[in-house]
PDB file of C-alpha atoms in Angstrom:
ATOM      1  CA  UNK B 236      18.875  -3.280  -6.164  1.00 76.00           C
ATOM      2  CA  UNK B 237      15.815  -1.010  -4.267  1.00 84.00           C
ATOM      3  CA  UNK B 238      15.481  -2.343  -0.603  1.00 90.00           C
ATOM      4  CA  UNK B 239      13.709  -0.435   2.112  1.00 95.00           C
ATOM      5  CA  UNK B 240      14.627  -1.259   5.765  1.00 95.00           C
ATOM      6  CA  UNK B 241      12.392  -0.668   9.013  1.00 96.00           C
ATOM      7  CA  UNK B 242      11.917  -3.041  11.755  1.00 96.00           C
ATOM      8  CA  UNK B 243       9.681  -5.549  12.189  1.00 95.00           C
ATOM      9  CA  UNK B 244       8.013  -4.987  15.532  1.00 96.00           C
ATOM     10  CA  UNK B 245       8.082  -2.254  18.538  1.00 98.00           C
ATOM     11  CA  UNK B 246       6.294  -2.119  21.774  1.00 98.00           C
ATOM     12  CA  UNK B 247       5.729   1.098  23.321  1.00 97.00           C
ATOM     13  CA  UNK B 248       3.333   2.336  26.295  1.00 97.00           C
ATOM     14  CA  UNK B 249      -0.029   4.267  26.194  1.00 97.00           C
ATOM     15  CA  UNK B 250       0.800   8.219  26.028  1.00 97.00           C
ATOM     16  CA  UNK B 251       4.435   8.057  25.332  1.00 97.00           C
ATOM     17  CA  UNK B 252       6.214   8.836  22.019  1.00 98.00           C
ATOM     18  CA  UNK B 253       7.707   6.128  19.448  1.00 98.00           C
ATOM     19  CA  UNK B 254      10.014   6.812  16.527  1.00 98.00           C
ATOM     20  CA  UNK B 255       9.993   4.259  13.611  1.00 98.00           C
ATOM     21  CA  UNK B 256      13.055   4.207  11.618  1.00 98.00           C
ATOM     22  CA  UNK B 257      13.071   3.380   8.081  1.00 98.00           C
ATOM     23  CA  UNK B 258      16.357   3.318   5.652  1.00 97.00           C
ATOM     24  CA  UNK B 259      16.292   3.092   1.669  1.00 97.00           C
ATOM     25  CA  UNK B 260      18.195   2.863  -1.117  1.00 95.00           C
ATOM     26  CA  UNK B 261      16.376   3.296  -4.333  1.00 93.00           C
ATOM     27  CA  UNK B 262      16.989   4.014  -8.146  1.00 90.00           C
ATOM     28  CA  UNK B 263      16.194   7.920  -7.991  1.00 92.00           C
ATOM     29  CA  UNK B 264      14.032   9.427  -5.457  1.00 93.00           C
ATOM     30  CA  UNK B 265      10.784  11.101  -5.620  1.00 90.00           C
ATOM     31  CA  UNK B 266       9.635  11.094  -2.140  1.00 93.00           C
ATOM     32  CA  UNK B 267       8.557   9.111   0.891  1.00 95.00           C
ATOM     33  CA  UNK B 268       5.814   7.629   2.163  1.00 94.00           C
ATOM     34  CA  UNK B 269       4.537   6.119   5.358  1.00 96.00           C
ATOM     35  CA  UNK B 270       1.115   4.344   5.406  1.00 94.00           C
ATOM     36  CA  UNK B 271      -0.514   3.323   8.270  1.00 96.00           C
ATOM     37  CA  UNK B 272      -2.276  -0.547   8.429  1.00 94.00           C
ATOM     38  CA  UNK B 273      -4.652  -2.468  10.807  1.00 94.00           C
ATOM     39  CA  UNK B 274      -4.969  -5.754  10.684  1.00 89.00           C
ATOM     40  CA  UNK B 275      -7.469  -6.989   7.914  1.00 86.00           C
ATOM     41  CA  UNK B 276      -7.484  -4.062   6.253  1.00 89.00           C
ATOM     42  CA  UNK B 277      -6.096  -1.788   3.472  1.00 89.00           C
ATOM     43  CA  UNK B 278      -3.126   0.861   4.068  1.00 90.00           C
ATOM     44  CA  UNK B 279      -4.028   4.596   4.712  1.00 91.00           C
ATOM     45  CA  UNK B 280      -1.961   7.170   3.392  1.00 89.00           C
ATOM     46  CA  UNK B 281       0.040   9.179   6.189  1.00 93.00           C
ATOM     47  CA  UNK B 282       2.587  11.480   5.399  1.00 93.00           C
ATOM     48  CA  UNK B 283       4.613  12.306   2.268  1.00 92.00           C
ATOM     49  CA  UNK B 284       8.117  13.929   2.299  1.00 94.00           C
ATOM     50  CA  UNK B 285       9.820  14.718  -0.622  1.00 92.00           C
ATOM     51  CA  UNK B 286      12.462  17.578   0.949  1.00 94.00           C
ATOM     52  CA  UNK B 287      14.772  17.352   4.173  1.00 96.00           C
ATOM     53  CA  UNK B 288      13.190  17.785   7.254  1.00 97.00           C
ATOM     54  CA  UNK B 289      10.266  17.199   9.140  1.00 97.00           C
ATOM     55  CA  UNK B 290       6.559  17.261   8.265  1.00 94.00           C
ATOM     56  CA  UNK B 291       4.395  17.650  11.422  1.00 94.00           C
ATOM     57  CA  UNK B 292       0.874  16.475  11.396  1.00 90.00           C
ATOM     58  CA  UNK B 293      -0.964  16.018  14.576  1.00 94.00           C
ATOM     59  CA  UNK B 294       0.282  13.971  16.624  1.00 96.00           C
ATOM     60  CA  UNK B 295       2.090  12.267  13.646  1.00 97.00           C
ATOM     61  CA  UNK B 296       5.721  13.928  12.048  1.00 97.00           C
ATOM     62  CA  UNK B 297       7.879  12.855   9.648  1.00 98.00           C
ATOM     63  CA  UNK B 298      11.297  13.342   8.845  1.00 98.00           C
ATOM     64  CA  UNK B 299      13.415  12.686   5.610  1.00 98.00           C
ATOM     65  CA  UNK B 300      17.044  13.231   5.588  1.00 97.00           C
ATOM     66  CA  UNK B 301      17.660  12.431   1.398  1.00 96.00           C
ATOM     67  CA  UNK B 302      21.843  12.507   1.669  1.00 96.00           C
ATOM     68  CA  UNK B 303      21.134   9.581   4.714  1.00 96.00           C
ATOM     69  CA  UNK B 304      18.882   7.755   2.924  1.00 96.00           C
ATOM     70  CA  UNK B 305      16.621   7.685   6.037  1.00 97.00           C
ATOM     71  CA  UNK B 306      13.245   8.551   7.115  1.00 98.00           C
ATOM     72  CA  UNK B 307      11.086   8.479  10.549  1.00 98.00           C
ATOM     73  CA  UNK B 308       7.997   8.347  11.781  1.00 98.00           C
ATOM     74  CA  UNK B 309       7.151  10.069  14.768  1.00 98.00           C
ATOM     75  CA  UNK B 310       4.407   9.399  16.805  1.00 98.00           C
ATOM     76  CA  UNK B 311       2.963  11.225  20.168  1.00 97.00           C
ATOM     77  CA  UNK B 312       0.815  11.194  22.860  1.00 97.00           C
ATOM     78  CA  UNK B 313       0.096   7.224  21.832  1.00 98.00           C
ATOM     79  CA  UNK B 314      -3.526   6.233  22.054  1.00 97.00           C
ATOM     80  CA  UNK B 315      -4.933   2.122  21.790  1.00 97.00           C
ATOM     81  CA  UNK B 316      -5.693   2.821  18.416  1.00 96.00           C
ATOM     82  CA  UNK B 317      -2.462   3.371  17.344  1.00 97.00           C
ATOM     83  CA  UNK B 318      -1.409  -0.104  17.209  1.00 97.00           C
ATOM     84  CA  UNK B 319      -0.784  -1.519  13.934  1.00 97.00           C
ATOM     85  CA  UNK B 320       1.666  -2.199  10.724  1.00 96.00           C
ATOM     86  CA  UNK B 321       3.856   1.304   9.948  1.00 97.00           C
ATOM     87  CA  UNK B 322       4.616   1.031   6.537  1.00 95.00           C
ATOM     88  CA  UNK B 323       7.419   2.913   4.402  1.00 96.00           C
ATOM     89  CA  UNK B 324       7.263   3.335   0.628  1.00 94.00           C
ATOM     90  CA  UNK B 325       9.604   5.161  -1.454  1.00 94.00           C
ATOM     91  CA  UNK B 326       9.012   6.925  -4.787  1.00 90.00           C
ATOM     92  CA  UNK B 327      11.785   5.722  -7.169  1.00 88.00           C
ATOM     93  CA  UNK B 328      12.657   7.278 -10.371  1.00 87.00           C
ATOM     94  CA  UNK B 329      10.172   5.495 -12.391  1.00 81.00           C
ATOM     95  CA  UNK B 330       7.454   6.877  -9.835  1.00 79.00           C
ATOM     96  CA  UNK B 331       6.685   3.555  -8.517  1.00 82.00           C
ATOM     97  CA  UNK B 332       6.929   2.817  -4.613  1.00 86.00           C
ATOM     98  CA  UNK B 333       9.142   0.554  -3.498  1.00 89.00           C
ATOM     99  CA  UNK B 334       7.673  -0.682  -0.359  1.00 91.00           C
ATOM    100  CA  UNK B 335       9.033  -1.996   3.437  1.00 92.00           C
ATOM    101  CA  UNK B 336       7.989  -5.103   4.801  1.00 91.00           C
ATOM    102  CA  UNK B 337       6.302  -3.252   7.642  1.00 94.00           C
ATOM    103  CA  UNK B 338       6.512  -2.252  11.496  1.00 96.00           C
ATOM    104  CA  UNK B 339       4.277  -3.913  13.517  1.00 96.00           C
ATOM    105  CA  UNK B 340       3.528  -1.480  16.176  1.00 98.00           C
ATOM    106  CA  UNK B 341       1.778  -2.576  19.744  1.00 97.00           C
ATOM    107  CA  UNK B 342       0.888  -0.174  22.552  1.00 97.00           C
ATOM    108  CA  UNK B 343       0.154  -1.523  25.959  1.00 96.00           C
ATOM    109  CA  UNK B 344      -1.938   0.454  28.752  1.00 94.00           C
TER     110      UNK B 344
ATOM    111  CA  UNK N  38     -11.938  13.018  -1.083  1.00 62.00           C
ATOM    112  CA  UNK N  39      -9.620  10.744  -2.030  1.00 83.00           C
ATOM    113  CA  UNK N  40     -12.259   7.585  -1.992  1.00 90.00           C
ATOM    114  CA  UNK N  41     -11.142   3.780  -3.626  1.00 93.00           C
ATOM    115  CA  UNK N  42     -13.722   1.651  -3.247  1.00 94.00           C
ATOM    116  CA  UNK N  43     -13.201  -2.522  -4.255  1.00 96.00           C
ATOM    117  CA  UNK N  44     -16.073  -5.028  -4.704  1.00 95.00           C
ATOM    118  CA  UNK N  45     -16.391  -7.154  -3.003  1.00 95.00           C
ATOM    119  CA  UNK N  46     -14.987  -7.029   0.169  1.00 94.00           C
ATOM    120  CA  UNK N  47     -14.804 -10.962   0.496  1.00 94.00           C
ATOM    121  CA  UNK N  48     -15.396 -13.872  -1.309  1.00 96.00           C
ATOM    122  CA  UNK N  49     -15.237 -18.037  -1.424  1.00 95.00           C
ATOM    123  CA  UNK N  50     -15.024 -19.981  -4.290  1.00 95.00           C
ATOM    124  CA  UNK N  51     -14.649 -23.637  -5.908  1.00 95.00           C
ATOM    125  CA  UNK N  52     -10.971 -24.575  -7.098  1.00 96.00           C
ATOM    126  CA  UNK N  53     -11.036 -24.109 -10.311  1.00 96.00           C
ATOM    127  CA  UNK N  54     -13.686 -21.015 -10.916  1.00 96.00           C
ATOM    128  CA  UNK N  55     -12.816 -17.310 -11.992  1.00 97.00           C
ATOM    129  CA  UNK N  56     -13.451 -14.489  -9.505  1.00 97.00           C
ATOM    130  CA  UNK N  57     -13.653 -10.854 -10.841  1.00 97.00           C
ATOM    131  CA  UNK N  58     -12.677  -8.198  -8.375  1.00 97.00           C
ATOM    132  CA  UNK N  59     -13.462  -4.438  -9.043  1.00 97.00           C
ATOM    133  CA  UNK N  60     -11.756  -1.382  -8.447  1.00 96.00           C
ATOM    134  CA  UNK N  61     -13.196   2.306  -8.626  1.00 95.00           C
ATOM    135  CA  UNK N  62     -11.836   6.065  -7.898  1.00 93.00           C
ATOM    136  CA  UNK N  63     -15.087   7.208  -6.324  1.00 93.00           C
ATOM    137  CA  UNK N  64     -14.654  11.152  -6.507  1.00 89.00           C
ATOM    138  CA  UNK N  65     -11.722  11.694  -9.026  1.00 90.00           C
ATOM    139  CA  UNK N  66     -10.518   9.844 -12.231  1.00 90.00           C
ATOM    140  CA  UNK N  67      -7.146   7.672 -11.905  1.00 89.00           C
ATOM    141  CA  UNK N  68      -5.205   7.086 -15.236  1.00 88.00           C
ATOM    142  CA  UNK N  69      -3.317   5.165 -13.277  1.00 91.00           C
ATOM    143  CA  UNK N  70      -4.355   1.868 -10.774  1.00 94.00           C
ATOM    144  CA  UNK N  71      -2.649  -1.035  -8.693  1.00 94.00           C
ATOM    145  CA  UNK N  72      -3.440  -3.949  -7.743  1.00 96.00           C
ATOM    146  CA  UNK N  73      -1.224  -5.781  -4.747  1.00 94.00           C
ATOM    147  CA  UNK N  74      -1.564  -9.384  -3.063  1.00 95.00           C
ATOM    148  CA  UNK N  75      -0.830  -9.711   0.545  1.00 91.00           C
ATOM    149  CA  UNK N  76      -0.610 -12.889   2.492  1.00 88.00           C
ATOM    150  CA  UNK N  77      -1.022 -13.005   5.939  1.00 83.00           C
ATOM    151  CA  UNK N  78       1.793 -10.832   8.355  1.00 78.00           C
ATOM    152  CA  UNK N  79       3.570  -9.841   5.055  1.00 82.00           C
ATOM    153  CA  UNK N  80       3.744  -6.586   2.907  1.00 81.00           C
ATOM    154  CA  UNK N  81       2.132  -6.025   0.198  1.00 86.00           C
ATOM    155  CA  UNK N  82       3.212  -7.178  -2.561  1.00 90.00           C
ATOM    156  CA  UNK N  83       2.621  -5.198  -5.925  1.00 91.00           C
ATOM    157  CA  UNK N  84       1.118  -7.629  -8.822  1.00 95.00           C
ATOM    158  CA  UNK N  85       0.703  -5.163 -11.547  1.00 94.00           C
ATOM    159  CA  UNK N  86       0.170  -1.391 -12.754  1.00 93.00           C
ATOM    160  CA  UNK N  87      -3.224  -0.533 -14.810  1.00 91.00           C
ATOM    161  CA  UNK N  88      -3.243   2.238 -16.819  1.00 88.00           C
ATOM    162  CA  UNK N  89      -6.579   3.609 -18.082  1.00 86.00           C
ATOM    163  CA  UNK N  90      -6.882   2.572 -22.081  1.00 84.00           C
ATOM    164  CA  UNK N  91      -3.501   0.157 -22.356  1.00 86.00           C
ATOM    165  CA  UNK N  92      -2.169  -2.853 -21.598  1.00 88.00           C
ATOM    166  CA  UNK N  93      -1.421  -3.211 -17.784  1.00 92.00           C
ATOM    167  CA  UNK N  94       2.506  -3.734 -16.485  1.00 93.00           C
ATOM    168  CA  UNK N  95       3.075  -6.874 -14.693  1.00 95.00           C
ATOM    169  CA  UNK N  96       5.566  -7.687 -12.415  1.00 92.00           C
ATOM    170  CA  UNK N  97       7.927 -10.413 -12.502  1.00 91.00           C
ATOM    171  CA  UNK N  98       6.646 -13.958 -11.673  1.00 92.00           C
ATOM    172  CA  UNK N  99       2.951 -12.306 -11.825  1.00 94.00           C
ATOM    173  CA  UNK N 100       1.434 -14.684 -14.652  1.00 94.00           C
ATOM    174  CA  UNK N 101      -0.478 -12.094 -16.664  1.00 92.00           C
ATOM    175  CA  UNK N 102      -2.826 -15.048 -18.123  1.00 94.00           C
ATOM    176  CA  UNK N 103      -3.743 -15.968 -14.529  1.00 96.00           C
ATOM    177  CA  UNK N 104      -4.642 -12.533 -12.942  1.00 96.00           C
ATOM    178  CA  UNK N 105      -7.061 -10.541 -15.764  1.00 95.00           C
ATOM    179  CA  UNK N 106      -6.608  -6.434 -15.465  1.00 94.00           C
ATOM    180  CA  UNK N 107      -8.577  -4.004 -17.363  1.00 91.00           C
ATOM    181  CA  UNK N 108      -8.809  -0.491 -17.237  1.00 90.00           C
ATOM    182  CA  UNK N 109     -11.677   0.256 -19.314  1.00 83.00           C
ATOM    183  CA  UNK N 110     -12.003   4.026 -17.886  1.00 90.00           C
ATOM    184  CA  UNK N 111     -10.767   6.392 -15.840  1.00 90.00           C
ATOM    185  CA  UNK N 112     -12.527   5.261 -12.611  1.00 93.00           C
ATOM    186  CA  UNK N 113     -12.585   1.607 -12.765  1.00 94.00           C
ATOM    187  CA  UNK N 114     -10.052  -1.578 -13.302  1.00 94.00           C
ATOM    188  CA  UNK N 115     -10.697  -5.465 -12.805  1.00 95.00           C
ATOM    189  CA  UNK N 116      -8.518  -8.241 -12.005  1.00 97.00           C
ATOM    190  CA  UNK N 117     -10.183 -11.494 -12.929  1.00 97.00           C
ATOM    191  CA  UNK N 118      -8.394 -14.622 -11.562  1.00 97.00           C
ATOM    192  CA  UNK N 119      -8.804 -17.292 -13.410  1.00 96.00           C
ATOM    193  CA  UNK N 120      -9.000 -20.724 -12.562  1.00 96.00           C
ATOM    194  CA  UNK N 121      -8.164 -20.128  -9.167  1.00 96.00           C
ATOM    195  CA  UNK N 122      -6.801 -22.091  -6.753  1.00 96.00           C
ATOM    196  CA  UNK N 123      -6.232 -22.463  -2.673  1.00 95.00           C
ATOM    197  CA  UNK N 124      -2.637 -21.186  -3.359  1.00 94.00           C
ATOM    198  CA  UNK N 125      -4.354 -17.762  -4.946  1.00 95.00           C
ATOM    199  CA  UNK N 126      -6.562 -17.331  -1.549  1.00 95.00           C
ATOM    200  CA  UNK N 127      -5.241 -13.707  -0.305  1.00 95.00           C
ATOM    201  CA  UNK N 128      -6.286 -10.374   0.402  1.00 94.00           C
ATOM    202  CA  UNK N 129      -6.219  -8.063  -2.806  1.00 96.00           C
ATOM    203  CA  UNK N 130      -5.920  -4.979  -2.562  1.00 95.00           C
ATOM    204  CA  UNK N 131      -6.324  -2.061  -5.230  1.00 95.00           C
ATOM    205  CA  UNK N 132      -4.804   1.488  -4.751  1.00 93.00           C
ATOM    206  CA  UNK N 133      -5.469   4.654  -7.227  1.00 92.00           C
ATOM    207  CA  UNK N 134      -2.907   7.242  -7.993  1.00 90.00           C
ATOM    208  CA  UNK N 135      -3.983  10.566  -7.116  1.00 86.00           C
ATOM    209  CA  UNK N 136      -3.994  13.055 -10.567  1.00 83.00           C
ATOM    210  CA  UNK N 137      -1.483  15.168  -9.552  1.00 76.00           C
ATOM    211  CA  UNK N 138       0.260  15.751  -5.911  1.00 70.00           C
ATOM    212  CA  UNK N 139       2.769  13.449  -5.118  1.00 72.00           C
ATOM    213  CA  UNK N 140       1.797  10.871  -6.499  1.00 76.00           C
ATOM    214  CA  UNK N 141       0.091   9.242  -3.674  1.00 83.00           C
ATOM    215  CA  UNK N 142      -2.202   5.950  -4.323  1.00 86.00           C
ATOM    216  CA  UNK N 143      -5.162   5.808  -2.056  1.00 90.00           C
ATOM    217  CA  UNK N 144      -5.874   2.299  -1.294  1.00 92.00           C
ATOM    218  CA  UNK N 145      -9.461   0.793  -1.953  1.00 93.00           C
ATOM    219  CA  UNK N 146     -10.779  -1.336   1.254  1.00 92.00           C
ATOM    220  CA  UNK N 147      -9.323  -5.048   0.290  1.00 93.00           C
ATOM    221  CA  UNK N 148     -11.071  -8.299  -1.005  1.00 95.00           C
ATOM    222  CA  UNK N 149     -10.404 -11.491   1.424  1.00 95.00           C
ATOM    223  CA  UNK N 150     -10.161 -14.236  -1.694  1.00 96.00           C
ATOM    224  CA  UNK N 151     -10.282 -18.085  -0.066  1.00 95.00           C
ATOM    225  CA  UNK N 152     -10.493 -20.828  -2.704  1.00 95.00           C
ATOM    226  CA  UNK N 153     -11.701 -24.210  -1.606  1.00 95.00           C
TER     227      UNK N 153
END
C-alpha cells in the first residue's frame, strides 16, 4: 500500500532551526511536496522536490533522498508565525498525492 | 498567481437540506480540481478528482450520490451535498492543479459546513 510517515507534533524555540522528517513509500514517484497549514485554514504550497537533494528557499529547504524514501523540511531562524501543521504529500505514479497525516509544529518565545 | 478561490467560506444549515459549495481557478484554467474533507486535527482527506467536461473520480467509501461534483469549465467545479446531515459538518476544501509544473494543486480558502 502508499503510506507517508512524519510525526505528529514538535516543539521548538523562537530563532532556532527544526527539521521535520517525513518517510514514504508510494506506487511510482513523481515528486514531493510539503504544504504548510494554520489552523482553520487551507494548505499553502511550500516546496516541491522531484530530484535528490536540497531545495533552499528562504528560510525554508527541502531535501529528498528518492533511494531512502525520505524527505525533510528544514526550517530557520523560527519566527511565531511559524507554528502550524507541516504537511507531506507525495506524487505517485498516477500523479495523485498521497498525503501525511501532518506535523503539528509549535514554537515557544 | 496561482489564486483558488471557494464560496462560501462558511455555512449552517437544517438536517436534511442541500448545500452547494463552489470552486474557481481565479487567474489560470484547471482541467483538473479536488475536493478534500477534513475533520478537526486530522489530514485531509481527498473525496474526489474533477476533471473539466467528465465524470469526476471518487474515492472509496465517498458516496458519489451524496457529494454532487461538476466541472462545467475550466475554472469552476461544485460539490453539492445533498441531504446533509450533522455527520457531513466539516471543512471542505478545494485545490486546483496547476497546467503544467509539477503538478502542484493550489488550495482554495476552505468552507466550514455545520449541519444542525
Amino acid at each position: 500500500g502508499q503510506n507517508i510517515d512524519q510525526p505528529t507534533e514538535m516543539t521548538a524555540t523562537e530563532g532556532a532551526i527544526v527539521q521535520i522528517n517525513c518517510t514514504y513509500q508510494t506506487s511510482g514517484f513523481n515528486g514531493l511536496f510539503w504544504y504548510q497549514q494554520h489552523a482553520g485554514e487551507a494548505p499553502t504550497f511550500l516546496s516541491y522536490n522531484v530530484l535528490d537533494g536540497l531545495e533552499e528557499k528562504g528560510r525554508f529547504s527541502s531535501f529528498l533522498s528518492r533511494s531512502k524514501g525520505y524527505s525533510y523540511l528544514l526550517l530557520k531562524e523560527l519566527q511565531m508565525k511559524d507554528s502550524a501543521s507541516y504537511l507531506c504529500a507525495a506524487l505517485d505514479s498516477n500523479y495523485q498525492l498521497i498525503w501525511g497525516a501532518g506535523t503539528k509544529l509549535i514554537i515557544k518565545p | 498567481g496561482a489564486v483558488v478561490s471557494q464560496h462560501p467560506s462558511w455555512v449552517i444549515c437544517k438536517s436534511g437540506t442541500s448545500v452547494k459549495i463552489e470552486c474557481r481557478s481565479l487567474d489560470f484554467q484547471a482541467t483538473t480540481m479536488f475536493w478534500y474533507r477534513q475533520f478537526p486535527k486530522q489530514s485531509l482527506m481527498l473525496m474526489a478528482t474533477s476533471n473539466e467536461g467528465s465524470k469526476a473520480t471518487y474515492e472509496q467509501g465517498v458516496e458519489k450520490d451524496k457529494f454532487l461534483i461538476n466541472h462545467a469549465s475550466l475554472t469552476l467545479s461544485t460539490l453539492t451535498v445533498t441531504s446533509a446531515h450533522p455527520e457531513d459538518s466539516s471543512f471542505y476544501i478545494c485545490s486546483a492543479r496547476w497546467p503544467g509544473g509539477y503538478n502542484e494543486q493550489f488550495f482554495g480558502p476552505g468552507t466550514r459546513l455545520t449541519v444542525l
